Amino acid sequence: MNILVLHGPNLNLLGEREPEIYGRLTLAQLNARLRRHARERGAALRIFQDNCEGRLIDLIHANRRWADGMVLNPGAYTHYSYALRDAVTVVRVPTVEVHLSDVQRREAFRRKSVIAPACVAVFSGRGVDSYLDAIDRLSKPVSP
Ligand code: DQA
């Protein structure tokens, strides 16, 4: 099982970015947790962070034949990037959208995801566990 993990804009500053919302874990620490969790489940990870919409799309394209699944935290692109949603649809890699914070309980603009309809699931508001749940969801065999 190969899983592509993509972190979108501003997630490089985890740890110092609004820690009361996003926690004190740095991106490197978060990624270490993801790698350990994936290893225990026999899954291989490729992890990238990018602040640019186009580069995130390029990463989805470039990894489309390798990835059996994708964990995507699109950051604020969640709420308006039809280009990222199209990329998820185009590659047909089962994708789980994740958020560290509970986007349903924040500002109104965060309640809408334009990407979620292209995804198999959304996990939100559980911090690192949102990502771990996504890995578990993708590692489970799909029922016929
Ligand atoms: C986020 C939620 C988004 O609304 C926000 O723009 C982010 C992070 C989250 O992980 O909670 O950048 O995706």
Short mmCIF file of N, CA and C and ligand atoms in Angstrom, two decimals:
data_model
loop_
_atom_site.label_atom_id
_atom_site.label_comp_id
_atom_site.label_asym_id
_atom_site.label_seq_id
_atom_site.Cartn_x
_atom_site.Cartn_y
_atom_site.Cartn_z
N MET A 1 0.85 -1.20 0.00
CA MET A 1 0.00 0.00 0.00
C MET A 1 0.88 1.25 0.00
N ASN A 2 0.77 2.03 -1.03
CA ASN A 2 1.55 3.28 -1.12
C ASN A 2 0.61 4.47 -0.90
N ILE A 3 0.97 5.32 0.05
CA ILE A 3 0.11 6.46 0.37
C ILE A 3 0.88 7.77 0.20
N LEU A 4 0.30 8.63 -0.60
CA LEU A 4 0.84 9.98 -0.79
C LEU A 4 0.20 10.91 0.24
N VAL A 5 1.03 11.61 1.00
CA VAL A 5 0.52 12.57 1.99
C VAL A 5 0.89 13.97 1.51
N LEU A 6 -0.10 14.82 1.32
CA LEU A 6 0.16 16.19 0.88
C LEU A 6 -0.35 17.19 1.91
N HIS A 7 0.55 18.05 2.35
CA HIS A 7 0.17 19.14 3.24
C HIS A 7 0.18 20.43 2.42
N GLY A 8 -0.89 21.19 2.52
CA GLY A 8 -1.01 22.41 1.74
C GLY A 8 -0.41 23.63 2.42
N PRO A 9 -0.86 24.82 2.00
CA PRO A 9 -0.24 26.07 2.42
C PRO A 9 -0.29 26.33 3.91
N ASN A 10 0.79 26.91 4.39
CA ASN A 10 0.97 27.36 5.78
C ASN A 10 1.19 26.23 6.78
N LEU A 11 1.11 25.00 6.31
CA LEU A 11 1.31 23.88 7.25
C LEU A 11 2.79 23.65 7.54
N ASN A 12 3.66 24.28 6.76
CA ASN A 12 5.10 24.24 7.08
C ASN A 12 5.38 24.96 8.40
N LEU A 13 4.47 25.84 8.82
CA LEU A 13 4.69 26.61 10.05
C LEU A 13 3.99 26.00 11.26
N LEU A 14 3.56 24.75 11.13
CA LEU A 14 2.94 24.09 12.29
C LEU A 14 3.88 24.17 13.49
N GLY A 15 3.31 24.32 14.66
CA GLY A 15 4.13 24.48 15.86
C GLY A 15 4.17 25.93 16.29
N GLU A 16 4.38 26.82 15.30
CA GLU A 16 4.34 28.25 15.63
C GLU A 16 3.07 28.93 15.12
N ARG A 17 2.36 28.26 14.19
CA ARG A 17 1.15 28.85 13.62
C ARG A 17 -0.04 28.60 14.55
N GLU A 18 -0.60 29.66 15.11
CA GLU A 18 -1.81 29.55 15.94
C GLU A 18 -1.87 28.23 16.72
N PRO A 19 -0.94 28.03 17.64
CA PRO A 19 -0.86 26.73 18.33
C PRO A 19 -2.13 26.40 19.12
N GLU A 20 -2.90 27.43 19.48
CA GLU A 20 -4.16 27.16 20.20
C GLU A 20 -5.17 26.47 19.28
N ILE A 21 -4.97 26.60 17.98
CA ILE A 21 -5.87 25.93 17.02
C ILE A 21 -5.23 24.66 16.47
N TYR A 22 -3.95 24.78 16.11
CA TYR A 22 -3.31 23.68 15.37
C TYR A 22 -2.37 22.82 16.21
N GLY A 23 -2.17 23.22 17.48
CA GLY A 23 -1.30 22.43 18.34
C GLY A 23 0.15 22.85 18.24
N ARG A 24 0.99 22.20 19.04
CA ARG A 24 2.39 22.61 19.14
C ARG A 24 3.34 21.71 18.36
N LEU A 25 2.80 20.68 17.76
CA LEU A 25 3.63 19.75 16.98
C LEU A 25 4.14 20.44 15.71
N THR A 26 5.41 20.28 15.41
CA THR A 26 5.92 20.82 14.15
C THR A 26 5.56 19.85 13.02
N LEU A 27 5.74 20.33 11.79
CA LEU A 27 5.44 19.46 10.65
C LEU A 27 6.36 18.24 10.66
N ALA A 28 7.62 18.44 11.02
CA ALA A 28 8.57 17.30 11.06
C ALA A 28 8.10 16.27 12.10
N GLN A 29 7.63 16.75 13.24
CA GLN A 29 7.14 15.82 14.28
C GLN A 29 5.87 15.10 13.82
N LEU A 30 4.98 15.86 13.18
CA LEU A 30 3.76 15.25 12.64
C LEU A 30 4.12 14.16 11.63
N ASN A 31 5.04 14.49 10.73
CA ASN A 31 5.42 13.50 9.70
C ASN A 31 6.06 12.26 10.32
N ALA A 32 6.82 12.45 11.38
CA ALA A 32 7.43 11.29 12.06
C ALA A 32 6.34 10.38 12.62
N ARG A 33 5.28 10.99 13.18
CA ARG A 33 4.15 10.19 13.70
C ARG A 33 3.47 9.42 12.56
N LEU A 34 3.32 10.09 11.42
CA LEU A 34 2.66 9.44 10.28
C LEU A 34 3.51 8.27 9.78
N ARG A 35 4.82 8.47 9.70
CA ARG A 35 5.71 7.41 9.20
C ARG A 35 5.66 6.19 10.12
N ARG A 36 5.66 6.45 11.43
CA ARG A 36 5.62 5.33 12.38
C ARG A 36 4.30 4.57 12.24
N HIS A 37 3.21 5.30 12.16
CA HIS A 37 1.89 4.69 12.04
C HIS A 37 1.79 3.86 10.76
N ALA A 38 2.30 4.42 9.66
CA ALA A 38 2.23 3.72 8.37
C ALA A 38 3.09 2.46 8.41
N ARG A 39 4.28 2.57 9.01
CA ARG A 39 5.19 1.42 9.10
C ARG A 39 4.50 0.26 9.81
N GLU A 40 3.79 0.58 10.90
CA GLU A 40 3.09 -0.46 11.67
C GLU A 40 2.00 -1.14 10.85
N ARG A 41 1.53 -0.45 9.84
CA ARG A 41 0.47 -1.01 8.98
C ARG A 41 1.01 -1.50 7.65
N GLY A 42 2.32 -1.51 7.51
CA GLY A 42 2.93 -2.01 6.28
C GLY A 42 2.69 -1.11 5.07
N ALA A 43 2.43 0.17 5.32
CA ALA A 43 2.19 1.11 4.22
C ALA A 43 3.43 1.98 3.99
N ALA A 44 3.71 2.28 2.73
CA ALA A 44 4.82 3.19 2.39
C ALA A 44 4.25 4.58 2.18
N LEU A 45 4.97 5.59 2.67
CA LEU A 45 4.50 6.97 2.53
C LEU A 45 5.45 7.80 1.69
N ARG A 46 4.90 8.69 0.90
CA ARG A 46 5.65 9.82 0.34
C ARG A 46 4.95 11.06 0.88
N ILE A 47 5.73 11.94 1.51
CA ILE A 47 5.13 13.11 2.16
C ILE A 47 5.72 14.39 1.57
N PHE A 48 4.83 15.31 1.22
CA PHE A 48 5.26 16.61 0.69
C PHE A 48 4.43 17.72 1.32
N GLN A 49 5.04 18.88 1.43
CA GLN A 49 4.30 20.10 1.80
C GLN A 49 4.59 21.13 0.75
N ASP A 50 3.56 21.87 0.33
CA ASP A 50 3.81 22.97 -0.60
C ASP A 50 2.79 24.08 -0.36
N ASN A 51 3.25 25.30 -0.57
CA ASN A 51 2.36 26.45 -0.37
C ASN A 51 1.63 26.85 -1.64
N CYS A 52 2.01 26.24 -2.77
CA CYS A 52 1.47 26.67 -4.07
C CYS A 52 0.50 25.65 -4.64
N GLU A 53 -0.62 26.15 -5.07
CA GLU A 53 -1.67 25.31 -5.64
C GLU A 53 -1.15 24.47 -6.82
N GLY A 54 -0.45 25.15 -7.75
CA GLY A 54 0.02 24.46 -8.95
C GLY A 54 1.01 23.35 -8.62
N ARG A 55 1.87 23.61 -7.64
CA ARG A 55 2.86 22.57 -7.28
C ARG A 55 2.18 21.39 -6.59
N LEU A 56 1.13 21.65 -5.82
CA LEU A 56 0.38 20.54 -5.22
C LEU A 56 -0.25 19.69 -6.32
N ILE A 57 -0.77 20.35 -7.33
CA ILE A 57 -1.37 19.62 -8.46
C ILE A 57 -0.30 18.82 -9.18
N ASP A 58 0.88 19.42 -9.40
CA ASP A 58 1.98 18.69 -10.04
C ASP A 58 2.36 17.45 -9.23
N LEU A 59 2.38 17.57 -7.90
CA LEU A 59 2.73 16.43 -7.04
C LEU A 59 1.69 15.32 -7.16
N ILE A 60 0.42 15.71 -7.24
CA ILE A 60 -0.64 14.70 -7.41
C ILE A 60 -0.46 13.98 -8.74
N HIS A 61 -0.18 14.76 -9.79
CA HIS A 61 0.02 14.14 -11.10
C HIS A 61 1.25 13.22 -11.09
N ALA A 62 2.35 13.72 -10.55
CA ALA A 62 3.62 12.99 -10.61
C ALA A 62 3.57 11.67 -9.84
N ASN A 63 2.73 11.62 -8.81
CA ASN A 63 2.68 10.42 -7.96
C ASN A 63 1.48 9.53 -8.25
N ARG A 64 0.76 9.84 -9.33
CA ARG A 64 -0.53 9.17 -9.54
C ARG A 64 -0.40 7.68 -9.81
N ARG A 65 0.71 7.26 -10.42
CA ARG A 65 0.84 5.82 -10.70
C ARG A 65 1.42 5.07 -9.51
N TRP A 66 2.13 5.80 -8.66
CA TRP A 66 2.72 5.16 -7.47
C TRP A 66 1.69 4.99 -6.35
N ALA A 67 0.83 5.99 -6.19
CA ALA A 67 -0.05 6.04 -5.01
C ALA A 67 -1.27 5.14 -5.15
N ASP A 68 -1.52 4.36 -4.09
CA ASP A 68 -2.77 3.61 -3.99
C ASP A 68 -3.81 4.44 -3.26
N GLY A 69 -3.36 5.44 -2.54
CA GLY A 69 -4.26 6.30 -1.78
C GLY A 69 -3.56 7.62 -1.49
N MET A 70 -4.36 8.60 -1.13
CA MET A 70 -3.78 9.92 -0.84
C MET A 70 -4.46 10.51 0.40
N VAL A 71 -3.63 11.10 1.26
CA VAL A 71 -4.12 11.86 2.42
C VAL A 71 -3.81 13.32 2.10
N LEU A 72 -4.84 14.13 2.02
CA LEU A 72 -4.68 15.50 1.54
C LEU A 72 -5.22 16.50 2.55
N ASN A 73 -4.31 17.33 3.07
CA ASN A 73 -4.77 18.50 3.84
C ASN A 73 -4.55 19.72 2.95
N PRO A 74 -5.59 20.17 2.28
CA PRO A 74 -5.40 21.25 1.30
C PRO A 74 -5.29 22.64 1.93
N GLY A 75 -5.30 22.72 3.28
CA GLY A 75 -5.25 24.04 3.92
C GLY A 75 -6.41 24.88 3.42
N ALA A 76 -6.17 26.18 3.24
CA ALA A 76 -7.25 27.07 2.81
C ALA A 76 -7.73 26.78 1.39
N TYR A 77 -6.92 26.07 0.59
CA TYR A 77 -7.39 25.69 -0.76
C TYR A 77 -8.64 24.82 -0.69
N THR A 78 -8.83 24.15 0.45
CA THR A 78 -10.04 23.36 0.68
C THR A 78 -11.29 24.11 0.27
N HIS A 79 -11.28 25.39 0.58
CA HIS A 79 -12.53 26.14 0.53
C HIS A 79 -12.80 26.80 -0.83
N TYR A 80 -11.81 26.73 -1.74
CA TYR A 80 -12.08 27.38 -3.04
C TYR A 80 -11.32 26.83 -4.23
N SER A 81 -10.50 25.79 -4.04
CA SER A 81 -9.70 25.35 -5.20
C SER A 81 -10.38 24.24 -6.00
N TYR A 82 -11.08 24.66 -7.04
CA TYR A 82 -11.66 23.68 -7.95
C TYR A 82 -10.57 22.99 -8.76
N ALA A 83 -9.43 23.65 -8.90
CA ALA A 83 -8.31 23.02 -9.63
C ALA A 83 -7.76 21.82 -8.87
N LEU A 84 -7.65 21.95 -7.54
CA LEU A 84 -7.19 20.80 -6.74
C LEU A 84 -8.24 19.69 -6.73
N ARG A 85 -9.49 20.08 -6.64
CA ARG A 85 -10.56 19.07 -6.69
C ARG A 85 -10.50 18.31 -8.02
N ASP A 86 -10.31 19.04 -9.12
CA ASP A 86 -10.21 18.38 -10.41
C ASP A 86 -9.02 17.42 -10.45
N ALA A 87 -7.91 17.84 -9.85
CA ALA A 87 -6.71 16.98 -9.85
C ALA A 87 -7.01 15.66 -9.14
N VAL A 88 -7.72 15.74 -8.02
CA VAL A 88 -8.08 14.52 -7.27
C VAL A 88 -8.98 13.63 -8.14
N THR A 89 -9.92 14.26 -8.82
CA THR A 89 -10.83 13.50 -9.68
C THR A 89 -10.09 12.87 -10.85
N VAL A 90 -9.21 13.63 -11.46
CA VAL A 90 -8.50 13.18 -12.67
C VAL A 90 -7.66 11.94 -12.40
N VAL A 91 -6.93 11.91 -11.30
CA VAL A 91 -5.98 10.81 -11.08
C VAL A 91 -6.66 9.55 -10.56
N ARG A 92 -7.86 9.69 -10.05
CA ARG A 92 -8.62 8.54 -9.55
C ARG A 92 -7.88 7.75 -8.48
N VAL A 93 -7.13 8.46 -7.65
CA VAL A 93 -6.49 7.86 -6.48
C VAL A 93 -7.42 8.12 -5.29
N PRO A 94 -7.89 7.07 -4.61
CA PRO A 94 -8.79 7.30 -3.46
C PRO A 94 -8.15 8.25 -2.46
N THR A 95 -8.87 9.32 -2.17
CA THR A 95 -8.28 10.42 -1.38
C THR A 95 -9.12 10.71 -0.14
N VAL A 96 -8.43 10.86 0.98
CA VAL A 96 -9.10 11.28 2.21
C VAL A 96 -8.65 12.71 2.52
N GLU A 97 -9.61 13.61 2.65
CA GLU A 97 -9.31 15.00 3.04
C GLU A 97 -9.19 15.06 4.56
N VAL A 98 -8.15 15.72 5.04
CA VAL A 98 -7.97 15.82 6.49
C VAL A 98 -7.77 17.27 6.92
N HIS A 99 -8.18 17.54 8.16
CA HIS A 99 -7.93 18.83 8.79
C HIS A 99 -7.56 18.61 10.25
N LEU A 100 -6.58 19.36 10.69
CA LEU A 100 -6.21 19.30 12.10
C LEU A 100 -7.31 19.88 12.96
N SER A 101 -7.83 21.03 12.55
CA SER A 101 -8.85 21.73 13.33
C SER A 101 -10.24 21.27 12.89
N ASP A 102 -11.24 21.62 13.70
CA ASP A 102 -12.61 21.27 13.37
C ASP A 102 -13.20 22.39 12.50
N VAL A 103 -13.10 22.21 11.21
CA VAL A 103 -13.48 23.29 10.29
C VAL A 103 -14.98 23.62 10.36
N GLN A 104 -15.77 22.69 10.86
CA GLN A 104 -17.22 22.95 10.99
C GLN A 104 -17.53 23.91 12.13
N ARG A 105 -16.58 24.07 13.04
CA ARG A 105 -16.84 24.91 14.22
C ARG A 105 -16.02 26.18 14.20
N ARG A 106 -15.57 26.57 13.01
CA ARG A 106 -14.79 27.80 12.92
C ARG A 106 -15.54 28.82 12.05
N GLU A 107 -14.79 29.70 11.39
CA GLU A 107 -15.45 30.74 10.59
C GLU A 107 -16.30 30.08 9.48
N ALA A 108 -17.35 30.81 9.06
CA ALA A 108 -18.29 30.27 8.07
C ALA A 108 -17.59 29.82 6.79
N PHE A 109 -16.56 30.57 6.35
CA PHE A 109 -15.95 30.21 5.06
C PHE A 109 -15.25 28.85 5.12
N ARG A 110 -14.91 28.38 6.33
CA ARG A 110 -14.21 27.09 6.45
C ARG A 110 -15.17 25.90 6.43
N ARG A 111 -16.47 26.17 6.54
CA ARG A 111 -17.43 25.06 6.64
C ARG A 111 -17.65 24.38 5.31
N LYS A 112 -17.27 25.07 4.24
CA LYS A 112 -17.51 24.51 2.90
C LYS A 112 -16.19 23.98 2.34
N SER A 113 -16.20 22.72 1.92
CA SER A 113 -15.06 22.18 1.19
C SER A 113 -15.49 21.91 -0.24
N VAL A 114 -14.76 22.48 -1.20
CA VAL A 114 -15.08 22.19 -2.60
C VAL A 114 -14.37 20.92 -3.05
N ILE A 115 -13.46 20.42 -2.22
CA ILE A 115 -12.66 19.23 -2.59
C ILE A 115 -13.31 17.95 -2.08
N ALA A 116 -14.02 18.04 -0.94
CA ALA A 116 -14.59 16.85 -0.31
C ALA A 116 -15.43 15.97 -1.26
N PRO A 117 -16.22 16.55 -2.18
CA PRO A 117 -17.02 15.68 -3.05
C PRO A 117 -16.17 14.73 -3.91
N ALA A 118 -14.89 15.07 -4.09
CA ALA A 118 -14.00 14.20 -4.89
C ALA A 118 -13.30 13.16 -4.01
N CYS A 119 -13.55 13.21 -2.69
CA CYS A 119 -12.82 12.36 -1.75
C CYS A 119 -13.68 11.21 -1.24
N VAL A 120 -13.03 10.17 -0.74
CA VAL A 120 -13.78 9.03 -0.19
C VAL A 120 -14.19 9.27 1.25
N ALA A 121 -13.52 10.19 1.94
CA ALA A 121 -13.86 10.49 3.34
C ALA A 121 -13.20 11.81 3.73
N VAL A 122 -13.70 12.39 4.82
CA VAL A 122 -13.10 13.60 5.40
C VAL A 122 -12.95 13.37 6.91
N PHE A 123 -11.74 13.62 7.43
CA PHE A 123 -11.52 13.55 8.88
C PHE A 123 -11.02 14.90 9.34
N SER A 124 -11.69 15.44 10.36
CA SER A 124 -11.45 16.83 10.73
C SER A 124 -11.53 16.98 12.24
N GLY A 125 -10.70 17.87 12.78
CA GLY A 125 -10.87 18.27 14.18
C GLY A 125 -10.22 17.35 15.18
N ARG A 126 -9.40 16.42 14.73
CA ARG A 126 -8.77 15.47 15.66
C ARG A 126 -7.26 15.60 15.69
N GLY A 127 -6.77 16.76 15.23
CA GLY A 127 -5.32 16.97 15.25
C GLY A 127 -4.61 15.89 14.43
N VAL A 128 -3.50 15.39 14.96
CA VAL A 128 -2.74 14.34 14.25
C VAL A 128 -3.62 13.13 13.95
N ASP A 129 -4.56 12.85 14.86
CA ASP A 129 -5.40 11.66 14.67
C ASP A 129 -6.24 11.74 13.40
N SER A 130 -6.52 12.96 12.92
CA SER A 130 -7.24 13.06 11.63
C SER A 130 -6.43 12.37 10.54
N TYR A 131 -5.11 12.61 10.57
CA TYR A 131 -4.23 11.97 9.57
C TYR A 131 -4.13 10.46 9.80
N LEU A 132 -4.01 10.06 11.08
CA LEU A 132 -3.86 8.62 11.37
C LEU A 132 -5.12 7.86 10.96
N ASP A 133 -6.28 8.48 11.22
CA ASP A 133 -7.55 7.86 10.81
C ASP A 133 -7.60 7.72 9.29
N ALA A 134 -7.06 8.71 8.60
CA ALA A 134 -7.07 8.67 7.13
C ALA A 134 -6.20 7.51 6.63
N ILE A 135 -5.03 7.34 7.24
CA ILE A 135 -4.16 6.22 6.85
C ILE A 135 -4.88 4.90 7.10
N ASP A 136 -5.55 4.80 8.25
CA ASP A 136 -6.29 3.56 8.57
C ASP A 136 -7.40 3.33 7.54
N ARG A 137 -8.09 4.39 7.18
CA ARG A 137 -9.20 4.27 6.22
C ARG A 137 -8.69 3.75 4.87
N LEU A 138 -7.53 4.28 4.46
CA LEU A 138 -7.00 3.88 3.16
C LEU A 138 -6.36 2.49 3.21
N SER A 139 -5.88 2.08 4.37
CA SER A 139 -5.23 0.77 4.48
C SER A 139 -6.24 -0.37 4.53
N LYS A 140 -7.48 -0.02 4.88
CA LYS A 140 -8.51 -1.07 4.97
C LYS A 140 -8.89 -1.54 3.58
N PRO A 141 -9.06 -2.86 3.42
CA PRO A 141 -9.51 -3.33 2.11
C PRO A 141 -10.89 -2.78 1.78
N VAL A 142 -11.08 -2.43 0.54
CA VAL A 142 -12.38 -1.88 0.12
C VAL A 142 -13.36 -3.04 -0.03
N SER A 143 -14.54 -2.91 0.58
CA SER A 143 -15.51 -4.00 0.48
C SER A 143 -16.16 -3.98 -0.90
N PRO A 144 -16.48 -5.17 -1.45
CA PRO A 144 -16.97 -5.24 -2.83
C PRO A 144 -18.35 -4.58 -2.98
C1 DQA B 1 -6.80 23.35 7.95
C2 DQA B 1 -8.10 24.16 8.02
C3 DQA B 1 -8.15 25.22 6.94
O1 DQA B 1 -9.36 25.97 7.03
C4 DQA B 1 -6.99 26.17 7.10
O2 DQA B 1 -7.00 27.13 6.07
C5 DQA B 1 -5.68 25.47 7.16
C6 DQA B 1 -5.59 24.27 7.98
C7 DQA B 1 -6.66 22.36 9.11
O3 DQA B 1 -5.83 21.45 9.01
O4 DQA B 1 -7.36 22.49 10.13
O5 DQA B 1 -4.69 25.92 6.62
O6 DQA B 1 -6.81 22.61 6.74
#
